[in-house]
Amino acid sequence: EPVDTAPGIDMEVVIEEGMGPKEIGAFLESRGLIKDGTLFYLQNILSKYKGDLKAGTYTLNTSMTTEEMMAVISGEVTTE
């Protein structure tokens, strides 16, 4: 469930090389993009994005679902 309703707030985030889903979840929670970093980690393990999260700079939004964020961080969807 998104943190915010649309249109939400865009935030640029940098996922560093070597960050795993636990670290990414904790980072996104610290930025206020998700409510629970541990839940992000568990959802990632059970999702089609397991093992596909990539380092890079991304624009995420507080109105995005966890799965939408994973799609962006995996490179499947761009937010440009």
mmCIF file of N, CA, C and O in Angstrom:
data_model
loop_
_atom_site.group_PDB
_atom_site.id
_atom_site.type_symbol
_atom_site.label_atom_id
_atom_site.label_comp_id
_atom_site.label_asym_id
_atom_site.label_seq_id
_atom_site.Cartn_x
_atom_site.Cartn_y
_atom_site.Cartn_z
ATOM 1 N N GLU A 1 0.843 -1.186 0.000
ATOM 2 C CA GLU A 1 0.000 0.000 0.000
ATOM 3 C C GLU A 1 0.888 1.250 0.000
ATOM 4 O O GLU A 1 1.812 1.346 0.794
ATOM 5 N N PRO A 2 0.608 2.184 -0.900
ATOM 6 C CA PRO A 2 1.439 3.388 -0.981
ATOM 7 C C PRO A 2 1.408 4.214 0.305
ATOM 8 O O PRO A 2 0.443 4.170 1.062
ATOM 9 N N VAL A 3 2.457 4.968 0.530
ATOM 10 C CA VAL A 3 2.556 5.864 1.677
ATOM 11 C C VAL A 3 1.607 7.049 1.509
ATOM 12 O O VAL A 3 1.082 7.572 2.460
ATOM 13 N N ASP A 4 1.379 7.452 0.261
ATOM 14 C CA ASP A 4 0.656 8.673 -0.058
ATOM 15 C C ASP A 4 -0.319 8.412 -1.197
ATOM 16 O O ASP A 4 -0.145 7.472 -1.963
ATOM 17 N N THR A 5 -1.320 9.279 -1.335
ATOM 18 C CA THR A 5 -2.210 9.188 -2.481
ATOM 19 C C THR A 5 -1.635 10.006 -3.627
ATOM 20 O O THR A 5 -0.802 10.888 -3.406
ATOM 21 N N ALA A 6 -2.087 9.709 -4.843
ATOM 22 C CA ALA A 6 -1.618 10.458 -6.013
ATOM 23 C C ALA A 6 -1.986 11.931 -5.851
ATOM 24 O O ALA A 6 -3.010 12.236 -5.255
ATOM 25 N N PRO A 7 -1.169 12.880 -6.282
ATOM 26 C CA PRO A 7 0.010 12.684 -7.115
ATOM 27 C C PRO A 7 1.274 12.318 -6.322
ATOM 28 O O PRO A 7 2.282 11.970 -6.932
ATOM 29 N N GLY A 8 1.247 12.369 -5.006
ATOM 30 C CA GLY A 8 2.425 12.008 -4.215
ATOM 31 C C GLY A 8 3.586 12.964 -4.424
ATOM 32 O O GLY A 8 3.437 14.028 -5.026
ATOM 33 N N ILE A 9 4.744 12.579 -3.925
ATOM 34 C CA ILE A 9 5.956 13.405 -4.005
ATOM 35 C C ILE A 9 7.045 12.594 -4.694
ATOM 36 O O ILE A 9 7.352 11.478 -4.271
ATOM 37 N N ASP A 10 7.617 13.152 -5.771
ATOM 38 C CA ASP A 10 8.743 12.508 -6.442
ATOM 39 C C ASP A 10 10.008 12.675 -5.611
ATOM 40 O O ASP A 10 10.245 13.750 -5.059
ATOM 41 N N MET A 11 10.791 11.609 -5.526
ATOM 42 C CA MET A 11 12.082 11.659 -4.842
ATOM 43 C C MET A 11 13.109 10.925 -5.679
ATOM 44 O O MET A 11 12.842 9.826 -6.162
ATOM 45 N N GLU A 12 14.270 11.546 -5.825
ATOM 46 C CA GLU A 12 15.365 10.876 -6.515
ATOM 47 C C GLU A 12 16.147 10.084 -5.474
ATOM 48 O O GLU A 12 16.499 10.617 -4.428
ATOM 49 N N VAL A 13 16.378 8.814 -5.760
ATOM 50 C CA VAL A 13 17.125 7.958 -4.840
ATOM 51 C C VAL A 13 18.277 7.306 -5.577
ATOM 52 O O VAL A 13 18.193 7.048 -6.771
ATOM 53 N N VAL A 14 19.350 7.067 -4.849
ATOM 54 C CA VAL A 14 20.518 6.392 -5.415
ATOM 55 C C VAL A 14 20.665 5.049 -4.715
ATOM 56 O O VAL A 14 20.881 4.990 -3.505
ATOM 57 N N ILE A 15 20.516 3.986 -5.483
ATOM 58 C CA ILE A 15 20.732 2.631 -4.986
ATOM 59 C C ILE A 15 22.191 2.298 -5.291
ATOM 60 O O ILE A 15 22.601 2.282 -6.452
ATOM 61 N N GLU A 16 22.968 2.085 -4.251
ATOM 62 C CA GLU A 16 24.405 1.849 -4.399
ATOM 63 C C GLU A 16 24.691 0.408 -4.812
ATOM 64 O O GLU A 16 23.946 -0.512 -4.458
ATOM 65 N N GLU A 17 25.779 0.224 -5.529
ATOM 66 C CA GLU A 17 26.255 -1.108 -5.917
ATOM 67 C C GLU A 17 26.435 -1.943 -4.649
ATOM 68 O O GLU A 17 26.966 -1.467 -3.652
ATOM 69 N N GLY A 18 25.955 -3.171 -4.676
ATOM 70 C CA GLY A 18 26.120 -4.064 -3.538
ATOM 71 C C GLY A 18 24.980 -4.034 -2.532
ATOM 72 O O GLY A 18 24.944 -4.855 -1.625
ATOM 73 N N MET A 19 24.049 -3.096 -2.682
ATOM 74 C CA MET A 19 22.890 -3.066 -1.777
ATOM 75 C C MET A 19 21.949 -4.210 -2.136
ATOM 76 O O MET A 19 21.592 -4.385 -3.298
ATOM 77 N N GLY A 20 21.570 -4.983 -1.135
ATOM 78 C CA GLY A 20 20.609 -6.055 -1.343
ATOM 79 C C GLY A 20 19.208 -5.572 -1.003
ATOM 80 O O GLY A 20 19.022 -4.428 -0.584
ATOM 81 N N PRO A 21 18.212 -6.430 -1.163
ATOM 82 C CA PRO A 21 16.836 -6.018 -0.907
ATOM 83 C C PRO A 21 16.580 -5.558 0.532
ATOM 84 O O PRO A 21 15.780 -4.657 0.758
ATOM 85 N N LYS A 22 17.290 -6.133 1.507
ATOM 86 C CA LYS A 22 17.125 -5.681 2.898
ATOM 87 C C LYS A 22 17.592 -4.240 3.053
ATOM 88 O O LYS A 22 16.923 -3.415 3.669
ATOM 89 N N GLU A 23 18.769 -3.945 2.494
ATOM 90 C CA GLU A 23 19.327 -2.590 2.593
ATOM 91 C C GLU A 23 18.485 -1.596 1.799
ATOM 92 O O GLU A 23 18.261 -0.466 2.249
ATOM 93 N N ILE A 24 18.016 -2.017 0.631
ATOM 94 C CA ILE A 24 17.175 -1.134 -0.183
ATOM 95 C C ILE A 24 15.874 -0.838 0.558
ATOM 96 O O ILE A 24 15.429 0.309 0.613
ATOM 97 N N GLY A 25 15.277 -1.855 1.148
ATOM 98 C CA GLY A 25 14.045 -1.652 1.916
ATOM 99 C C GLY A 25 14.243 -0.683 3.067
ATOM 100 O O GLY A 25 13.440 0.229 3.272
ATOM 101 N N ALA A 26 15.331 -0.862 3.824
ATOM 102 C CA ALA A 26 15.620 0.037 4.950
ATOM 103 C C ALA A 26 15.857 1.463 4.449
ATOM 104 O O ALA A 26 15.388 2.441 5.058
ATOM 105 N N PHE A 27 16.554 1.589 3.323
ATOM 106 C CA PHE A 27 16.840 2.899 2.747
ATOM 107 C C PHE A 27 15.550 3.592 2.304
ATOM 108 O O PHE A 27 15.324 4.766 2.612
ATOM 109 N N LEU A 28 14.682 2.867 1.584
ATOM 110 C CA LEU A 28 13.430 3.457 1.113
ATOM 111 C C LEU A 28 12.531 3.848 2.284
ATOM 112 O O LEU A 28 11.861 4.882 2.242
ATOM 113 N N GLU A 29 12.551 3.036 3.350
ATOM 114 C CA GLU A 29 11.778 3.381 4.551
ATOM 115 C C GLU A 29 12.331 4.659 5.185
ATOM 116 O O GLU A 29 11.574 5.551 5.582
ATOM 117 N N SER A 30 13.652 4.783 5.248
ATOM 118 C CA SER A 30 14.271 5.972 5.852
ATOM 119 C C SER A 30 13.956 7.241 5.053
ATOM 120 O O SER A 30 13.927 8.336 5.604
ATOM 121 N N ARG A 31 13.715 7.093 3.752
ATOM 122 C CA ARG A 31 13.361 8.234 2.889
ATOM 123 C C ARG A 31 11.861 8.534 2.905
ATOM 124 O O ARG A 31 11.412 9.489 2.275
ATOM 125 N N GLY A 32 11.079 7.687 3.582
ATOM 126 C CA GLY A 32 9.631 7.903 3.652
ATOM 127 C C GLY A 32 8.874 7.426 2.418
ATOM 128 O O GLY A 32 7.714 7.781 2.235
ATOM 129 N N LEU A 33 9.524 6.594 1.598
ATOM 130 C CA LEU A 33 8.869 6.098 0.389
ATOM 131 C C LEU A 33 8.022 4.851 0.644
ATOM 132 O O LEU A 33 7.086 4.575 -0.100
ATOM 133 N N ILE A 34 8.381 4.100 1.664
ATOM 134 C CA ILE A 34 7.600 2.921 2.054
ATOM 135 C C ILE A 34 7.436 2.933 3.561
ATOM 136 O O ILE A 34 8.175 3.609 4.275
ATOM 137 N N LYS A 35 6.457 2.150 4.035
ATOM 138 C CA LYS A 35 6.173 2.123 5.481
ATOM 139 C C LYS A 35 7.052 1.135 6.231
ATOM 140 O O LYS A 35 7.346 1.333 7.401
ATOM 141 N N ASP A 36 7.467 0.042 5.555
ATOM 142 C CA ASP A 36 8.154 -1.041 6.263
ATOM 143 C C ASP A 36 9.211 -1.686 5.366
ATOM 144 O O ASP A 36 8.872 -2.387 4.409
ATOM 145 N N GLY A 37 10.476 -1.449 5.688
ATOM 146 C CA GLY A 37 11.576 -1.992 4.906
ATOM 147 C C GLY A 37 11.627 -3.511 4.922
ATOM 148 O O GLY A 37 11.982 -4.139 3.919
ATOM 149 N N THR A 38 11.269 -4.117 6.051
ATOM 150 C CA THR A 38 11.270 -5.576 6.146
ATOM 151 C C THR A 38 10.207 -6.165 5.230
ATOM 152 O O THR A 38 10.439 -7.177 4.559
ATOM 153 N N LEU A 39 9.061 -5.527 5.170
ATOM 154 C CA LEU A 39 7.993 -5.990 4.288
ATOM 155 C C LEU A 39 8.423 -5.873 2.819
ATOM 156 O O LEU A 39 8.146 -6.763 2.010
ATOM 157 N N PHE A 40 9.160 -4.801 2.479
ATOM 158 C CA PHE A 40 9.699 -4.655 1.124
ATOM 159 C C PHE A 40 10.589 -5.855 0.803
ATOM 160 O O PHE A 40 10.490 -6.453 -0.271
ATOM 161 N N TYR A 41 11.472 -6.200 1.729
ATOM 162 C CA TYR A 41 12.386 -7.330 1.549
ATOM 163 C C TYR A 41 11.608 -8.625 1.305
ATOM 164 O O TYR A 41 11.895 -9.377 0.368
ATOM 165 N N LEU A 42 10.604 -8.883 2.143
ATOM 166 C CA LEU A 42 9.821 -10.114 2.013
ATOM 167 C C LEU A 42 9.039 -10.126 0.702
ATOM 168 O O LEU A 42 8.979 -11.155 0.016
ATOM 169 N N GLN A 43 8.455 -8.988 0.333
ATOM 170 C CA GLN A 43 7.724 -8.909 -0.928
ATOM 171 C C GLN A 43 8.674 -9.147 -2.108
ATOM 172 O O GLN A 43 8.299 -9.775 -3.090
ATOM 173 N N ASN A 44 9.904 -8.647 -1.999
ATOM 174 C CA ASN A 44 10.871 -8.838 -3.076
ATOM 175 C C ASN A 44 11.215 -10.312 -3.254
ATOM 176 O O ASN A 44 11.277 -10.804 -4.384
ATOM 177 N N ILE A 45 11.412 -11.008 -2.154
ATOM 178 C CA ILE A 45 11.749 -12.433 -2.208
ATOM 179 C C ILE A 45 10.652 -13.224 -2.935
ATOM 180 O O ILE A 45 10.935 -14.155 -3.677
ATOM 181 N N LEU A 46 9.404 -12.819 -2.720
ATOM 182 C CA LEU A 46 8.266 -13.536 -3.290
ATOM 183 C C LEU A 46 7.848 -13.005 -4.666
ATOM 184 O O LEU A 46 6.928 -13.544 -5.276
ATOM 185 N N SER A 47 8.513 -11.974 -5.147
ATOM 186 C CA SER A 47 8.101 -11.335 -6.396
ATOM 187 C C SER A 47 8.940 -11.809 -7.578
ATOM 188 O O SER A 47 9.971 -12.457 -7.422
ATOM 189 N N LYS A 48 8.494 -11.419 -8.770
ATOM 190 C CA LYS A 48 9.267 -11.724 -9.976
ATOM 191 C C LYS A 48 10.533 -10.884 -10.060
ATOM 192 O O LYS A 48 11.369 -11.115 -10.921
ATOM 193 N N TYR A 49 10.693 -9.912 -9.163
ATOM 194 C CA TYR A 49 11.866 -9.032 -9.166
ATOM 195 C C TYR A 49 12.996 -9.535 -8.264
ATOM 196 O O TYR A 49 14.020 -8.885 -8.136
ATOM 197 N N LYS A 50 12.816 -10.709 -7.661
ATOM 198 C CA LYS A 50 13.860 -11.275 -6.798
ATOM 199 C C LYS A 50 15.162 -11.400 -7.580
ATOM 200 O O LYS A 50 15.196 -11.981 -8.664
ATOM 201 N N GLY A 51 16.235 -10.791 -7.059
ATOM 202 C CA GLY A 51 17.534 -10.860 -7.697
ATOM 203 C C GLY A 51 17.734 -9.884 -8.841
ATOM 204 O O GLY A 51 18.794 -9.872 -9.456
ATOM 205 N N ASP A 52 16.710 -9.063 -9.130
ATOM 206 C CA ASP A 52 16.776 -8.166 -10.283
ATOM 207 C C ASP A 52 16.956 -6.687 -9.930
ATOM 208 O O ASP A 52 16.985 -5.851 -10.828
ATOM 209 N N LEU A 53 17.028 -6.346 -8.650
ATOM 210 C CA LEU A 53 17.171 -4.936 -8.277
ATOM 211 C C LEU A 53 18.574 -4.468 -8.643
ATOM 212 O O LEU A 53 19.554 -5.142 -8.354
ATOM 213 N N LYS A 54 18.658 -3.306 -9.287
ATOM 214 C CA LYS A 54 19.933 -2.832 -9.834
ATOM 215 C C LYS A 54 20.346 -1.501 -9.221
ATOM 216 O O LYS A 54 19.506 -0.661 -8.912
ATOM 217 N N ALA A 55 21.659 -1.324 -9.075
ATOM 218 C CA ALA A 55 22.199 -0.041 -8.624
ATOM 219 C C ALA A 55 21.882 1.024 -9.664
ATOM 220 O O ALA A 55 21.783 0.738 -10.859
ATOM 221 N N GLY A 56 21.709 2.256 -9.193
ATOM 222 C CA GLY A 56 21.450 3.356 -10.111
ATOM 223 C C GLY A 56 20.718 4.480 -9.412
ATOM 224 O O GLY A 56 20.433 4.420 -8.222
ATOM 225 N N THR A 57 20.416 5.503 -10.186
ATOM 226 C CA THR A 57 19.656 6.645 -9.692
ATOM 227 C C THR A 57 18.255 6.556 -10.271
ATOM 228 O O THR A 57 18.088 6.420 -11.489
ATOM 229 N N TYR A 58 17.262 6.617 -9.404
ATOM 230 C CA TYR A 58 15.873 6.430 -9.809
ATOM 231 C C TYR A 58 14.995 7.524 -9.229
ATOM 232 O O TYR A 58 15.266 8.040 -8.146
ATOM 233 N N THR A 59 13.921 7.842 -9.936
ATOM 234 C CA THR A 59 12.901 8.735 -9.410
ATOM 235 C C THR A 59 11.723 7.873 -8.986
ATOM 236 O O THR A 59 11.102 7.201 -9.816
ATOM 237 N N LEU A 60 11.450 7.870 -7.696
ATOM 238 C CA LEU A 60 10.326 7.130 -7.135
ATOM 239 C C LEU A 60 9.332 8.138 -6.572
ATOM 240 O O LEU A 60 9.667 9.303 -6.359
ATOM 241 N N ASN A 61 8.110 7.681 -6.310
ATOM 242 C CA ASN A 61 7.066 8.576 -5.832
ATOM 243 C C ASN A 61 6.391 7.953 -4.626
ATOM 244 O O ASN A 61 6.205 6.732 -4.576
ATOM 245 N N THR A 62 6.003 8.801 -3.674
ATOM 246 C CA THR A 62 5.362 8.296 -2.451
ATOM 247 C C THR A 62 4.007 7.650 -2.720
ATOM 248 O O THR A 62 3.483 6.948 -1.862
ATOM 249 N N SER A 63 3.442 7.839 -3.911
ATOM 250 C CA SER A 63 2.162 7.207 -4.237
ATOM 251 C C SER A 63 2.342 5.862 -4.958
ATOM 252 O O SER A 63 1.366 5.206 -5.300
ATOM 253 N N MET A 64 3.597 5.438 -5.171
ATOM 254 C CA MET A 64 3.864 4.151 -5.830
ATOM 255 C C MET A 64 3.709 3.004 -4.842
ATOM 256 O O MET A 64 4.036 3.141 -3.663
ATOM 257 N N THR A 65 3.261 1.857 -5.368
ATOM 258 C CA THR A 65 3.230 0.655 -4.540
ATOM 259 C C THR A 65 4.645 0.073 -4.476
ATOM 260 O O THR A 65 5.514 0.434 -5.283
ATOM 261 N N THR A 66 4.857 -0.843 -3.564
ATOM 262 C CA THR A 66 6.152 -1.513 -3.451
ATOM 263 C C THR A 66 6.507 -2.201 -4.763
ATOM 264 O O THR A 66 7.635 -2.112 -5.240
ATOM 265 N N GLU A 67 5.537 -2.861 -5.379
ATOM 266 C CA GLU A 67 5.798 -3.575 -6.631
ATOM 267 C C GLU A 67 6.164 -2.593 -7.748
ATOM 268 O O GLU A 67 7.054 -2.877 -8.562
ATOM 269 N N GLU A 68 5.523 -1.441 -7.790
ATOM 270 C CA GLU A 68 5.871 -0.435 -8.795
ATOM 271 C C GLU A 68 7.308 0.058 -8.592
ATOM 272 O O GLU A 68 8.047 0.251 -9.555
ATOM 273 N N MET A 69 7.708 0.231 -7.333
ATOM 274 C CA MET A 69 9.082 0.657 -7.047
ATOM 275 C C MET A 69 10.076 -0.415 -7.475
ATOM 276 O O MET A 69 11.114 -0.115 -8.058
ATOM 277 N N MET A 70 9.748 -1.686 -7.205
ATOM 278 C CA MET A 70 10.630 -2.779 -7.614
ATOM 279 C C MET A 70 10.763 -2.821 -9.133
ATOM 280 O O MET A 70 11.851 -3.090 -9.649
ATOM 281 N N ALA A 71 9.679 -2.545 -9.853
ATOM 282 C CA ALA A 71 9.722 -2.542 -11.324
ATOM 283 C C ALA A 71 10.696 -1.477 -11.816
ATOM 284 O O ALA A 71 11.472 -1.708 -12.744
ATOM 285 N N VAL A 72 10.681 -0.315 -11.171
ATOM 286 C CA VAL A 72 11.593 0.764 -11.557
ATOM 287 C C VAL A 72 13.034 0.387 -11.220
ATOM 288 O O VAL A 72 13.941 0.501 -12.058
ATOM 289 N N ILE A 73 13.263 -0.090 -9.990
ATOM 290 C CA ILE A 73 14.634 -0.402 -9.533
ATOM 291 C C ILE A 73 15.223 -1.599 -10.293
ATOM 292 O O ILE A 73 16.432 -1.729 -10.405
ATOM 293 N N SER A 74 14.377 -2.434 -10.843
ATOM 294 C CA SER A 74 14.871 -3.573 -11.630
ATOM 295 C C SER A 74 15.177 -3.172 -13.073
ATOM 296 O O SER A 74 15.752 -3.942 -13.824
ATOM 297 N N GLY A 75 14.761 -1.959 -13.452
ATOM 298 C CA GLY A 75 14.982 -1.512 -14.820
ATOM 299 C C GLY A 75 13.869 -1.900 -15.772
ATOM 300 O O GLY A 75 13.924 -1.585 -16.953
ATOM 301 N N GLU A 76 12.832 -2.566 -15.269
ATOM 302 C CA GLU A 76 11.728 -2.984 -16.119
ATOM 303 C C GLU A 76 10.898 -1.786 -16.596
ATOM 304 O O GLU A 76 10.410 -1.767 -17.718
ATOM 305 N N VAL A 77 10.733 -0.799 -15.717
ATOM 306 C CA VAL A 77 9.943 0.391 -16.021
ATOM 307 C C VAL A 77 10.820 1.608 -15.787
ATOM 308 O O VAL A 77 11.537 1.667 -14.792
ATOM 309 N N THR A 78 10.771 2.578 -16.684
ATOM 310 C CA THR A 78 11.515 3.818 -16.458
ATOM 311 C C THR A 78 10.539 4.908 -16.051
ATOM 312 O O THR A 78 9.368 4.878 -16.414
ATOM 313 N N THR A 79 11.044 5.882 -15.303
ATOM 314 C CA THR A 79 10.196 6.970 -14.834
ATOM 315 C C THR A 79 10.585 8.278 -15.508
ATOM 316 O O THR A 79 10.254 9.344 -15.039
ATOM 317 N N GLU A 80 11.321 8.167 -16.607
ATOM 318 C CA GLU A 80 11.754 9.385 -17.333
ATOM 319 C C GLU A 80 10.594 9.971 -18.087
ATOM 320 O O GLU A 80 9.824 9.313 -18.707
#
